[in-house]
PDB file of C-alpha atoms in Angstrom:
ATOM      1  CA  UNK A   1       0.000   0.000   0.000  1.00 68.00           C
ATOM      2  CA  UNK A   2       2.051   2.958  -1.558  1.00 93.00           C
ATOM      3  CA  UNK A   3       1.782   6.791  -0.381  1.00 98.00           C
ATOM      4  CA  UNK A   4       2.689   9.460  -2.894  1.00 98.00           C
ATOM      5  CA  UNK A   5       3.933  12.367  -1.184  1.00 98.00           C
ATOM      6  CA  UNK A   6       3.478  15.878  -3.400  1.00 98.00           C
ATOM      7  CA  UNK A   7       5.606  18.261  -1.804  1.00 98.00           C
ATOM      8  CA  UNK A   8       8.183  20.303  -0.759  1.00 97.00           C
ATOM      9  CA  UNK A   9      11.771  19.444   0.031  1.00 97.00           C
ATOM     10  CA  UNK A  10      13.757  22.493   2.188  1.00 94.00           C
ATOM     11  CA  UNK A  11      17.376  22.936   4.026  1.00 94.00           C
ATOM     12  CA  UNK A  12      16.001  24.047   7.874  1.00 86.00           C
ATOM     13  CA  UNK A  13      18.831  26.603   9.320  1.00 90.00           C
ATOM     14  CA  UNK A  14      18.061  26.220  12.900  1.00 86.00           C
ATOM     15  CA  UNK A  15      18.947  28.792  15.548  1.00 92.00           C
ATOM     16  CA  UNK A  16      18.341  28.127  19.276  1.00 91.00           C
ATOM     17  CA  UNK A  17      17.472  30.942  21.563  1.00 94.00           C
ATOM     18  CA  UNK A  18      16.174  31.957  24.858  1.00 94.00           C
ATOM     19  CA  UNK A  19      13.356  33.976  24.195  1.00 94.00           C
ATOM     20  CA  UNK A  20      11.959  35.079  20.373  1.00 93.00           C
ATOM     21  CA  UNK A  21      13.422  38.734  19.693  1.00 91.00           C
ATOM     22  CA  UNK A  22      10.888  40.939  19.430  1.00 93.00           C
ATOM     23  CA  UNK A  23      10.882  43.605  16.712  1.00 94.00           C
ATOM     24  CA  UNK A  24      14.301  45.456  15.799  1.00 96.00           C
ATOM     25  CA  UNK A  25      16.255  43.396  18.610  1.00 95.00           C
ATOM     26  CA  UNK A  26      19.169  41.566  18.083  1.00 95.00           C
ATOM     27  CA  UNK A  27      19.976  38.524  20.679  1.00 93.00           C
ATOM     28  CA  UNK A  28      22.231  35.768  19.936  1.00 94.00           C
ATOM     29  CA  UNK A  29      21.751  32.528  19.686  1.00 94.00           C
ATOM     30  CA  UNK A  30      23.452  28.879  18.991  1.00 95.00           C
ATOM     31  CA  UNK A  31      22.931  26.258  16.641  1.00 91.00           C
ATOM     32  CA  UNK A  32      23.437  27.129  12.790  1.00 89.00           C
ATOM     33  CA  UNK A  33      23.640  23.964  11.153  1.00 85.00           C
ATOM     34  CA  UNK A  34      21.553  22.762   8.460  1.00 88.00           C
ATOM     35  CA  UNK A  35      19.388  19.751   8.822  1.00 87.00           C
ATOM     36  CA  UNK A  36      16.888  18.370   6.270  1.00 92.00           C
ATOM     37  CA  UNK A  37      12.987  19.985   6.412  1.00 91.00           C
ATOM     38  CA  UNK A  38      10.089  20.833   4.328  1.00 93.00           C
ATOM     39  CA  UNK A  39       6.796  19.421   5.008  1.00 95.00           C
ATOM     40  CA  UNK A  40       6.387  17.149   1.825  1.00 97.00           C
ATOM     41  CA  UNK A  41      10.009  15.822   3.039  1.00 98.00           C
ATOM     42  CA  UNK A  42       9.239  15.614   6.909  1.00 97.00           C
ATOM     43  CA  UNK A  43       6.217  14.150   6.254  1.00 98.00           C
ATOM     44  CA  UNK A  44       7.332  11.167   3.539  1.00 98.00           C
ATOM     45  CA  UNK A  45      10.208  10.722   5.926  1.00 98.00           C
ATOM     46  CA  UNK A  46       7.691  10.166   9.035  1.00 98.00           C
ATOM     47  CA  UNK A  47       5.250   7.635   7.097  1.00 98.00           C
ATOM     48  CA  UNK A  48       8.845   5.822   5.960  1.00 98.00           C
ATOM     49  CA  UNK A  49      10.253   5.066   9.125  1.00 98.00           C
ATOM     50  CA  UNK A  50       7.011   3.616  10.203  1.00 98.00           C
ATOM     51  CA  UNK A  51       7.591   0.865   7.234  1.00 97.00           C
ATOM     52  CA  UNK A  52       5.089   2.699   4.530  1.00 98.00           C
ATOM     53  CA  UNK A  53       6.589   2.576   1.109  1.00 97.00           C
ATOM     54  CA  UNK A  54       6.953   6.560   0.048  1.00 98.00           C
ATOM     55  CA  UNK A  55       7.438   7.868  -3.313  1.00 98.00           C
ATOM     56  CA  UNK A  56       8.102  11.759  -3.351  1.00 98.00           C
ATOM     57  CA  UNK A  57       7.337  14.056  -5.884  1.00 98.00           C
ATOM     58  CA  UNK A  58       9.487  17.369  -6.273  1.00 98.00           C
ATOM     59  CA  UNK A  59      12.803  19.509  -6.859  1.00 98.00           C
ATOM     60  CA  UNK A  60      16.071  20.361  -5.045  1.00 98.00           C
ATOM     61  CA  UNK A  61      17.964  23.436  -5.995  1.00 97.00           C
ATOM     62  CA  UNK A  62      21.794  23.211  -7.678  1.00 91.00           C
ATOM     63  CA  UNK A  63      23.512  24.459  -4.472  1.00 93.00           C
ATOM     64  CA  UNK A  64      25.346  22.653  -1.604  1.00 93.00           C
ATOM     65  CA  UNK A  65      21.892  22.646   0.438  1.00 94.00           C
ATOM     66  CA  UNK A  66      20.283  19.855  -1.947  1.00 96.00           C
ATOM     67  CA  UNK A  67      22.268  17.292  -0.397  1.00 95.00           C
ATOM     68  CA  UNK A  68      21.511  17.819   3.621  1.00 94.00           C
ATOM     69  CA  UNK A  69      18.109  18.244   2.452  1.00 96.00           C
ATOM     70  CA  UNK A  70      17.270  14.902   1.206  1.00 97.00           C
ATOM     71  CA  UNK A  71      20.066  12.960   2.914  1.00 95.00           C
ATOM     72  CA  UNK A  72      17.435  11.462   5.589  1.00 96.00           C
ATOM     73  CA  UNK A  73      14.593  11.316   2.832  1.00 97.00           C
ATOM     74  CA  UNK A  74      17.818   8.854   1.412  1.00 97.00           C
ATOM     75  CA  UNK A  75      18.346   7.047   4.929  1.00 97.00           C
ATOM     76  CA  UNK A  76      14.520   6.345   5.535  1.00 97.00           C
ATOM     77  CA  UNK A  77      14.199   4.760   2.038  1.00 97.00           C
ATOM     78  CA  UNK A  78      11.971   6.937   0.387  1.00 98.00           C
ATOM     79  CA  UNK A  79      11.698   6.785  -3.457  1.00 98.00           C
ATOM     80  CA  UNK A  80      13.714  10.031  -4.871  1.00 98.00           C
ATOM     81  CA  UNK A  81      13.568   9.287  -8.377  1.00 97.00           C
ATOM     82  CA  UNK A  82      10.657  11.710  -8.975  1.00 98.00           C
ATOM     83  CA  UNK A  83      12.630  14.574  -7.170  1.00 98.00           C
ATOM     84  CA  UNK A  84      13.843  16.813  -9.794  1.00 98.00           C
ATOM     85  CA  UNK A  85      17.011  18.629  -9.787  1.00 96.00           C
ATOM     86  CA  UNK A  86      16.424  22.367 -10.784  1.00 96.00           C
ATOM     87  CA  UNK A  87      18.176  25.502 -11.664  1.00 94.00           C
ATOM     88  CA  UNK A  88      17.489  27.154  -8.807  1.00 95.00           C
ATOM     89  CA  UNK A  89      18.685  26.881  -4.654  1.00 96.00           C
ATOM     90  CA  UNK A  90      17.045  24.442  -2.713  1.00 97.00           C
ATOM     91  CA  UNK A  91      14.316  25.818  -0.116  1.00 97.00           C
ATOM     92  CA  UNK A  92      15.459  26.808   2.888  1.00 94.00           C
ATOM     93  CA  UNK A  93      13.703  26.881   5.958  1.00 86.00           C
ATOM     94  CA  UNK A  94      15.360  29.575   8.755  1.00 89.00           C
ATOM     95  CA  UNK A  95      13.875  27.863  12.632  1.00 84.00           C
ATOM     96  CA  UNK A  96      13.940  30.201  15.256  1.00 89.00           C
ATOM     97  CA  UNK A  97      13.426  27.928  18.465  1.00 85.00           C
ATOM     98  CA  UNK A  98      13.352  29.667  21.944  1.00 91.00           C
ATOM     99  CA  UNK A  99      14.116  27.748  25.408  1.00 89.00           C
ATOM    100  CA  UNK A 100      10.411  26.138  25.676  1.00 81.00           C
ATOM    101  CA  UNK A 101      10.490  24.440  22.884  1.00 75.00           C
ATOM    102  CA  UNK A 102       8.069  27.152  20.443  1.00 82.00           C
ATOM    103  CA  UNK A 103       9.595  28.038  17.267  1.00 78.00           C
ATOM    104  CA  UNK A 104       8.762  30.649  14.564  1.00 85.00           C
ATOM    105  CA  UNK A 105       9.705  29.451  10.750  1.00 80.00           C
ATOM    106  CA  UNK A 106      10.990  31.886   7.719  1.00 85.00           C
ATOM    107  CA  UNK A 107      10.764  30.387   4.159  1.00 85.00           C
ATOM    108  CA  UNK A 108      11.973  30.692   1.428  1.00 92.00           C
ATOM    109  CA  UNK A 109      10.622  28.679  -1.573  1.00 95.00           C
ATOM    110  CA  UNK A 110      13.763  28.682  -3.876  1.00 96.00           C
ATOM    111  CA  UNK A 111      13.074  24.931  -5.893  1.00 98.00           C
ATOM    112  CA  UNK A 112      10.068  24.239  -3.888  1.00 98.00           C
ATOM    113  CA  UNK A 113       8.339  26.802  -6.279  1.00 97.00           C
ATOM    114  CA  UNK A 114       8.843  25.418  -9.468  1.00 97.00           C
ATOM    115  CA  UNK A 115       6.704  22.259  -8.505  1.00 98.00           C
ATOM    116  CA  UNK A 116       4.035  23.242 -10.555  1.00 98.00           C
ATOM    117  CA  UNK A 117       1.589  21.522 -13.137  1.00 98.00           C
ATOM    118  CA  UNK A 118       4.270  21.166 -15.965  1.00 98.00           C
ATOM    119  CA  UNK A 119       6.785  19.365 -13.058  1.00 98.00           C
ATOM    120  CA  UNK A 120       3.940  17.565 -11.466  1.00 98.00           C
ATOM    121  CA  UNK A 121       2.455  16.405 -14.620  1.00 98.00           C
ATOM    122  CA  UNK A 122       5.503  14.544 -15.994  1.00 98.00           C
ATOM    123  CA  UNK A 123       5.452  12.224 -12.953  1.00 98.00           C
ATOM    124  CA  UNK A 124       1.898  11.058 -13.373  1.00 98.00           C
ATOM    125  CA  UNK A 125       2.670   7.518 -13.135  1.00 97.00           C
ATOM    126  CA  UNK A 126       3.761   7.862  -9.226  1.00 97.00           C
ATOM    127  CA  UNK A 127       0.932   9.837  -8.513  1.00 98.00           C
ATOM    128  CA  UNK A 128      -1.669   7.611  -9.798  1.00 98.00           C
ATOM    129  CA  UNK A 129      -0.273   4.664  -8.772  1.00 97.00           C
ATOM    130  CA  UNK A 130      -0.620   5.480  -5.258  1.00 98.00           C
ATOM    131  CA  UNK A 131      -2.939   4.298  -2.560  1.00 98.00           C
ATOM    132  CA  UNK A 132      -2.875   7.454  -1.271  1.00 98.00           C
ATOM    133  CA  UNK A 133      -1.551  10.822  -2.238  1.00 98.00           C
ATOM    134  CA  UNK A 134      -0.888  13.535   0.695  1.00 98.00           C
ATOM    135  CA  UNK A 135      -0.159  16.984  -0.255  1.00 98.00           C
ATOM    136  CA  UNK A 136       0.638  20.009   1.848  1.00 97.00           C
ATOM    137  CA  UNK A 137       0.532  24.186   1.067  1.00 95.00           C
ATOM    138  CA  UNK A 138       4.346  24.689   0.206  1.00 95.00           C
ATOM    139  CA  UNK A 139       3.727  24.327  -3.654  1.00 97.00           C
ATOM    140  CA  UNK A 140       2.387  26.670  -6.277  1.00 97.00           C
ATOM    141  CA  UNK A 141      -1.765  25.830  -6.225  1.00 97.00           C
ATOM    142  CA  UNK A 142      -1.419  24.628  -9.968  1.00 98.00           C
ATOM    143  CA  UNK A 143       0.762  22.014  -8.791  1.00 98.00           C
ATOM    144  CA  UNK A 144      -1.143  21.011  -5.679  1.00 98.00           C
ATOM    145  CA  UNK A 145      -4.491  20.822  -8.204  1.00 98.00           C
ATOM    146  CA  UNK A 146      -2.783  18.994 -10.643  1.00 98.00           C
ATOM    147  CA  UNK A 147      -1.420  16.720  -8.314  1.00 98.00           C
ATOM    148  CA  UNK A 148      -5.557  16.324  -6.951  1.00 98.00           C
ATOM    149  CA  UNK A 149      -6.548  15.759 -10.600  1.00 98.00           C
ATOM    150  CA  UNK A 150      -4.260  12.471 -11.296  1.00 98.00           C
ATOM    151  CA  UNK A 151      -4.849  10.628  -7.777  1.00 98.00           C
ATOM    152  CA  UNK A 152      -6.868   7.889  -8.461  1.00 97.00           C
ATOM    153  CA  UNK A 153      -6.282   6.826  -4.636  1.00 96.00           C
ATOM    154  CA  UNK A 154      -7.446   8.611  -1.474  1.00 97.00           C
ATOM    155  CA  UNK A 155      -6.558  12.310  -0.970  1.00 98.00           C
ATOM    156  CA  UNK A 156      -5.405  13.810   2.129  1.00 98.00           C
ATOM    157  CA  UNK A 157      -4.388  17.124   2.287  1.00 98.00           C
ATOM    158  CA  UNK A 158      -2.400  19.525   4.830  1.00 97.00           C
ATOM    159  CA  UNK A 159      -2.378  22.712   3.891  1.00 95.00           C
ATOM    160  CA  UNK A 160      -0.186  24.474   5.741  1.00 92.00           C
ATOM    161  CA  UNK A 161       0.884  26.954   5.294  1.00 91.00           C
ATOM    162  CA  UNK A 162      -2.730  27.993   3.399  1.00 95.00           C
ATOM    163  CA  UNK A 163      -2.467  29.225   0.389  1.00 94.00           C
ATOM    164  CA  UNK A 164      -5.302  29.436  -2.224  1.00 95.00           C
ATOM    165  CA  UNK A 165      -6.076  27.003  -3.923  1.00 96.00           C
ATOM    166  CA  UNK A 166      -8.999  25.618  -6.687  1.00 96.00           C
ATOM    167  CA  UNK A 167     -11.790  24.842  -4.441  1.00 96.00           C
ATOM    168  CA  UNK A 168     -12.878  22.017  -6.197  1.00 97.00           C
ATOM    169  CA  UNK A 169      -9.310  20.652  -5.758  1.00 97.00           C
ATOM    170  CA  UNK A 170      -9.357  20.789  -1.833  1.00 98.00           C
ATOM    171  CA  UNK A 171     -12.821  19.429  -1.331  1.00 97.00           C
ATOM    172  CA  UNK A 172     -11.231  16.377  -2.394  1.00 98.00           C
ATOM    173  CA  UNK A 173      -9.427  16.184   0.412  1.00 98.00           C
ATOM    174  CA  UNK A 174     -10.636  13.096   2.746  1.00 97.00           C
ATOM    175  CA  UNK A 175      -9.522  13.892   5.560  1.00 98.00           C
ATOM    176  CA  UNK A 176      -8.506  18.212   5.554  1.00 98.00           C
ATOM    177  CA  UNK A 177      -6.086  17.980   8.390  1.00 98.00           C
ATOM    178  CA  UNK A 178      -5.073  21.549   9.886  1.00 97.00           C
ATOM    179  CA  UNK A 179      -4.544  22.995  13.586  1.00 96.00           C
ATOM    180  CA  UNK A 180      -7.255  25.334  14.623  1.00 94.00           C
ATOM    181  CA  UNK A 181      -5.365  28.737  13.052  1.00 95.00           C
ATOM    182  CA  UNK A 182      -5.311  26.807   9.801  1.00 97.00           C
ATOM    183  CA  UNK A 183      -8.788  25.641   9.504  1.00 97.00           C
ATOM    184  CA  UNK A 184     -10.000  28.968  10.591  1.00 97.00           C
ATOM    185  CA  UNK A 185      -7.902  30.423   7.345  1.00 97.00           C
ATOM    186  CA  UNK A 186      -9.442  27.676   5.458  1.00 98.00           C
ATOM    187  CA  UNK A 187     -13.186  29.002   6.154  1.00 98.00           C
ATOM    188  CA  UNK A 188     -12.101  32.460   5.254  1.00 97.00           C
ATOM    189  CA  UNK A 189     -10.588  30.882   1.849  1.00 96.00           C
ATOM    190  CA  UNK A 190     -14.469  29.108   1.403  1.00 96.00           C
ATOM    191  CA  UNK A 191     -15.935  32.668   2.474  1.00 96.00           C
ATOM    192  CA  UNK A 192     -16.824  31.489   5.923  1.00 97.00           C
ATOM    193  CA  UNK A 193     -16.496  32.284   9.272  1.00 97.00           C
ATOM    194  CA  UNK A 194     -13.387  31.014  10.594  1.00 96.00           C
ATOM    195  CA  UNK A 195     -13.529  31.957  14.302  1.00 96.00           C
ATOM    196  CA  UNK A 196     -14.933  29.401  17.070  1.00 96.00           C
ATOM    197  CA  UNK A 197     -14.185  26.292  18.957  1.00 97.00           C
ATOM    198  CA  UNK A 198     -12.136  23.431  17.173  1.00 97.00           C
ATOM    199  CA  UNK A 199     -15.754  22.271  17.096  1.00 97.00           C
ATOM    200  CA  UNK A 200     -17.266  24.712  15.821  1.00 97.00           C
ATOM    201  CA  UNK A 201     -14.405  24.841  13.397  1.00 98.00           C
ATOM    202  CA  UNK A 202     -14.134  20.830  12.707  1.00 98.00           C
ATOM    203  CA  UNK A 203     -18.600  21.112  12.055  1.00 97.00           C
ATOM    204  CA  UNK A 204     -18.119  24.323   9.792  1.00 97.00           C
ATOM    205  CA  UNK A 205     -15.876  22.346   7.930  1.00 98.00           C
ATOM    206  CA  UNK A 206     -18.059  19.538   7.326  1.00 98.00           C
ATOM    207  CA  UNK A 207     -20.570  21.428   6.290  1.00 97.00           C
ATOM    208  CA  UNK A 208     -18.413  23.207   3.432  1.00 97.00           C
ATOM    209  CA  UNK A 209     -18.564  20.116   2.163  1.00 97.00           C
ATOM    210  CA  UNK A 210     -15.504  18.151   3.196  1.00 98.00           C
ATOM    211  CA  UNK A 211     -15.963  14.344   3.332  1.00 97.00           C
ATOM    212  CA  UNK A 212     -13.275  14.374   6.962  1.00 98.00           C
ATOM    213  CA  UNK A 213     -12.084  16.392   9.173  1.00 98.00           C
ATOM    214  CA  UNK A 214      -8.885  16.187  11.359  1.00 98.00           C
ATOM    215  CA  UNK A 215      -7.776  19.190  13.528  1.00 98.00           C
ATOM    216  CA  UNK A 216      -4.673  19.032  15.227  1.00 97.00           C
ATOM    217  CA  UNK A 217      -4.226  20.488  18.874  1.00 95.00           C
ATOM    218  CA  UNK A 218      -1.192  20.695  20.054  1.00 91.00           C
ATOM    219  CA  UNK A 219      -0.575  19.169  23.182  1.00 91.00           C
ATOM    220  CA  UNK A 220      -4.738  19.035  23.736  1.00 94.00           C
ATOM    221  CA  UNK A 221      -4.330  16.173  20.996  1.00 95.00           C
ATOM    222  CA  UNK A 222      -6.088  16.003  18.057  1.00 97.00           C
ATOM    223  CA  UNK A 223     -10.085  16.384  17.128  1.00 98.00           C
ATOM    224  CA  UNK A 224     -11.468  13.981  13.891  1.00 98.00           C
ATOM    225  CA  UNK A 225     -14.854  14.880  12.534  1.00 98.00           C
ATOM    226  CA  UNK A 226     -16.568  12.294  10.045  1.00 95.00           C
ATOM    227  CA  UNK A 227     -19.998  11.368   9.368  1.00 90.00           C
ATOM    228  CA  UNK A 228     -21.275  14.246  11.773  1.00 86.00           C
ATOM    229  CA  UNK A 229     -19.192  12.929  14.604  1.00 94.00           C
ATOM    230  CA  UNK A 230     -16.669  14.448  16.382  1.00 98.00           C
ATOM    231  CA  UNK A 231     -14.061  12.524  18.231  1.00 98.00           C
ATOM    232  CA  UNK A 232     -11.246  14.120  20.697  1.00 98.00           C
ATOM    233  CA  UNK A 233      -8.460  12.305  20.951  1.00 97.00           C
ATOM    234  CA  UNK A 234      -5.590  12.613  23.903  1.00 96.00           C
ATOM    235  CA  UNK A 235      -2.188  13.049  23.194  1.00 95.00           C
ATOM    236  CA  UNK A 236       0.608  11.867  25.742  1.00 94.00           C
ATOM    237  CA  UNK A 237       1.803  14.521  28.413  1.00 92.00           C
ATOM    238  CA  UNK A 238       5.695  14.741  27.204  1.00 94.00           C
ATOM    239  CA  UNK A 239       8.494  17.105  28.171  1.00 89.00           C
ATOM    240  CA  UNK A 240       8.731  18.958  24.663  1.00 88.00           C
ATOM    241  CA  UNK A 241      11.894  20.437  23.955  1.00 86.00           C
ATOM    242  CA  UNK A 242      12.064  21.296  19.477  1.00 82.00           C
ATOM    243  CA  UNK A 243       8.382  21.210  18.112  1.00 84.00           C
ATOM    244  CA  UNK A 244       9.445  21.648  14.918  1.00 81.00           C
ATOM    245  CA  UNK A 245       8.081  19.623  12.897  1.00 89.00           C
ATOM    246  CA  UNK A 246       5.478  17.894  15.270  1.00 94.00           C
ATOM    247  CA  UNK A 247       2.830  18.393  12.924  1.00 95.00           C
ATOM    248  CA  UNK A 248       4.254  16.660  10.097  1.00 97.00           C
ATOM    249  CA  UNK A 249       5.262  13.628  12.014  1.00 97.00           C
ATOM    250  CA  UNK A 250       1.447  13.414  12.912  1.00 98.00           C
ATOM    251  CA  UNK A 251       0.462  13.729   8.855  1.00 98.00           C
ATOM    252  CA  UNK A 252       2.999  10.768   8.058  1.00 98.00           C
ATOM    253  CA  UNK A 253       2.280   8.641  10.966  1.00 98.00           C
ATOM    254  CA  UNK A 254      -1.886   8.888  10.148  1.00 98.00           C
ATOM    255  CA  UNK A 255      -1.138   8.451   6.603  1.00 98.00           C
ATOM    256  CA  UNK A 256       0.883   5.175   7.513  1.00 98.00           C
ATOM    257  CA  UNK A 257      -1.983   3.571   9.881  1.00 98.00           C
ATOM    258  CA  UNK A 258      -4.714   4.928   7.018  1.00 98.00           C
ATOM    259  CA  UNK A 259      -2.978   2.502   4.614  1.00 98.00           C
ATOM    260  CA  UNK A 260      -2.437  -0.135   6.994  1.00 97.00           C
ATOM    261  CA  UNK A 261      -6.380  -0.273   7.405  1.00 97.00           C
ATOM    262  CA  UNK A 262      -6.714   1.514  10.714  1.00 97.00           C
ATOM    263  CA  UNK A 263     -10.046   3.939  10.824  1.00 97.00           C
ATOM    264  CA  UNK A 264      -9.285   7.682  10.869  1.00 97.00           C
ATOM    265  CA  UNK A 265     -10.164   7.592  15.107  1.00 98.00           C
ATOM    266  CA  UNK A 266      -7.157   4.823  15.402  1.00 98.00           C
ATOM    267  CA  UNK A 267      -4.734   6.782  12.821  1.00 98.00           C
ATOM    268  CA  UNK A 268      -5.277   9.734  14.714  1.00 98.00           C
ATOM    269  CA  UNK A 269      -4.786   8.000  17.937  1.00 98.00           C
ATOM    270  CA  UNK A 270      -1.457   6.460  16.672  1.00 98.00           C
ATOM    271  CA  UNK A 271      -0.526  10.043  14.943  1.00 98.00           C
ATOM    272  CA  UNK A 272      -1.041  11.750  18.533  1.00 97.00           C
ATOM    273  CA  UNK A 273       1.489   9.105  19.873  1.00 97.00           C
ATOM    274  CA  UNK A 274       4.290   9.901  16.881  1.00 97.00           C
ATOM    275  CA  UNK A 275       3.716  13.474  17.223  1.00 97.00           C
ATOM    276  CA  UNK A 276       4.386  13.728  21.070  1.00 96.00           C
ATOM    277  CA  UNK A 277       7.436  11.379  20.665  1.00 96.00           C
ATOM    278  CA  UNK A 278       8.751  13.853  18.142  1.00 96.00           C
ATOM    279  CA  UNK A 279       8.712  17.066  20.111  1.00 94.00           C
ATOM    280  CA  UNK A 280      10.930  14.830  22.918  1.00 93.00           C
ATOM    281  CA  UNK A 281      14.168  15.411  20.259  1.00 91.00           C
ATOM    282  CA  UNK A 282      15.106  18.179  18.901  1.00 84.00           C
ATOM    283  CA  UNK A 283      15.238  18.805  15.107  1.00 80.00           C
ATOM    284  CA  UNK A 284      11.857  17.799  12.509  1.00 86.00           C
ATOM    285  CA  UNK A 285      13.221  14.478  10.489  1.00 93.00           C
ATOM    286  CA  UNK A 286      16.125  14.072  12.680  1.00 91.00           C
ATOM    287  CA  UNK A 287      13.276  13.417  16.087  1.00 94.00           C
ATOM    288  CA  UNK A 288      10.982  11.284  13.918  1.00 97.00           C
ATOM    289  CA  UNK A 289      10.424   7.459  15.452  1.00 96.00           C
ATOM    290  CA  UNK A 290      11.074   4.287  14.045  1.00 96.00           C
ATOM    291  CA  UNK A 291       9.162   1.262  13.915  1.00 96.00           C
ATOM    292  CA  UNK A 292      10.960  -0.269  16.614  1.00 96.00           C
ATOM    293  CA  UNK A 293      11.117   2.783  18.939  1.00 94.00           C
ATOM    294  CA  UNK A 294       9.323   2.655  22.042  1.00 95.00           C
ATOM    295  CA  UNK A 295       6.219   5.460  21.833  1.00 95.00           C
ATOM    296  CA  UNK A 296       4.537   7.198  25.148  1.00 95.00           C
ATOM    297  CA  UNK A 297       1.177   6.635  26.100  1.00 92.00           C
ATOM    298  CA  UNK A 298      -1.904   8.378  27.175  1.00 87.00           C
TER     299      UNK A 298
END
């Protein structure tokens, strides 16, 4: 049961401070190496080390950043043959992450940019081929619809950061899986209100006319709305110390029980587990489990 992973691949520069500057203040920090990111990447590298066969769909810049970018994408076994090597530097992701573990993210697109229709078109075979095809915001919207258009499997869809996109194109997605800022921005995209509870957010949704639901909450866990129902689910109480990346590790880890036959309540159960073992390690791929690691419980 393959995933197809449409997406972006980025080079996160990572800078630990104590506190987030605020406006036109300098502090200094530590850190400033470069380890592999972007959310198509983190997110076919979570759903690999699980044991779900990945195929990833994108570009990497000419520049000495394409190689930390995909090394771990290389390590967990993920297919990079339909990861195209562009004229262009690779996408960068500059992490700002302050003492308790919150971090702010600056990208920049560079490669991640040109994954558009004409790119995404000439690897049609991967993407219809797959069980499933996941797909996040970090690529033009002519990409991310063309990408919609050749799935022939199930569509779920992260878009984050939201971006517009062709309505008709994200209404596909089954389940829309945001955290409550993002599905808020989502309404205001489908000219709705997007204030509220998560479920008032997770109903509103619903009733836009998405088949699922799945709203991530942090360390409140995660809420999945299908059918009219709404389910909360708990995540484990952890010590975080880097979320970066937590959210991702939750998309690859549902994606890999979704395929493995689990129902949406049990992926997301399973996702909430992967997610709070993540934010334990610092780093996104680099804090991602393995099938044999030991996750925390509820």
């Amino acid at each position: 049961m393959s995933l197809c992973v449409v997406g972006s691949i980025n080079a996160d520069l990572t800078v630990n401070v104590g506190r987030h500057p605020t406006p036109g203040e300098t502090l200094m920090g530590s850190g400033g190496g470069i380890t592999a990111g972007g959310k198509g990447a983190n997110q076919a590298v979570a759903a690999a080390k699980l044991g779900t066969p990945v195929v990833l769909v994108g570009a990497v810049g000419a520049d000495a950043n394409a190689e930390p970018a995909t090394a771990l994408l290389r390590d967990a076994g993920v297919d990079l043959a339909h990861v195209e090597d562009v004229e262009d530097v690779t996408g960068l992701a500059v992490i700002t992450v302050a003492a308790g573990g919150e971090n702010t993210v600056l990208v920049v697109p560079g490669a991640n940019a040109l994954v558009g229709a004409e790119l995404v078109q000439r690897h049609a075979a991967a993407i219809e081929a797959a069980e499933l095809v996941l797909l996040q915001g970090e690529i033009p919207a002519d990409g991310f619809a063309r990408a919609v258009e050749l799935a022939r499997g199930r569509v779920v869809v992260n878009l984050a950061p939201v971006v517009d996109v062709p309505r008709e194109a994200l209404l596909r997605a089954d389940p829309l899986m945001a955290n409550e800022h993002e599905a808020g921005l989502v309404l205001q995209q489908l000219g709705l209100d997007g204030a509220g509870t998560p479920e008032e957010l997770a109903r509103r949704l619903l009733d836009a006319g998405f088949a699922s639901v799945v709203l991530t909450l942090g360390s409140a866990g995660a809420l999945v709305a299908s059918g009219g129902e709404l389910t909360h689910i708990e995540s484990p109480n952890v010590d975080a110390v880097d979320t970066v990346g937590a959210g991702d590790a939750f998309a690859g880890a549902f994606c890999h029980r979704l395929l493995a036959g689990d129902s949406m309540v049990d992926a997301a159960r399973f996702a909430c587990r992967v997610g709070a073992f993540s934010v334990t390690r610092p780093g996104a791929q680099p804090s991602y489990p393995s099938a044999a690691d030991t996750l925390p419980s509820v």
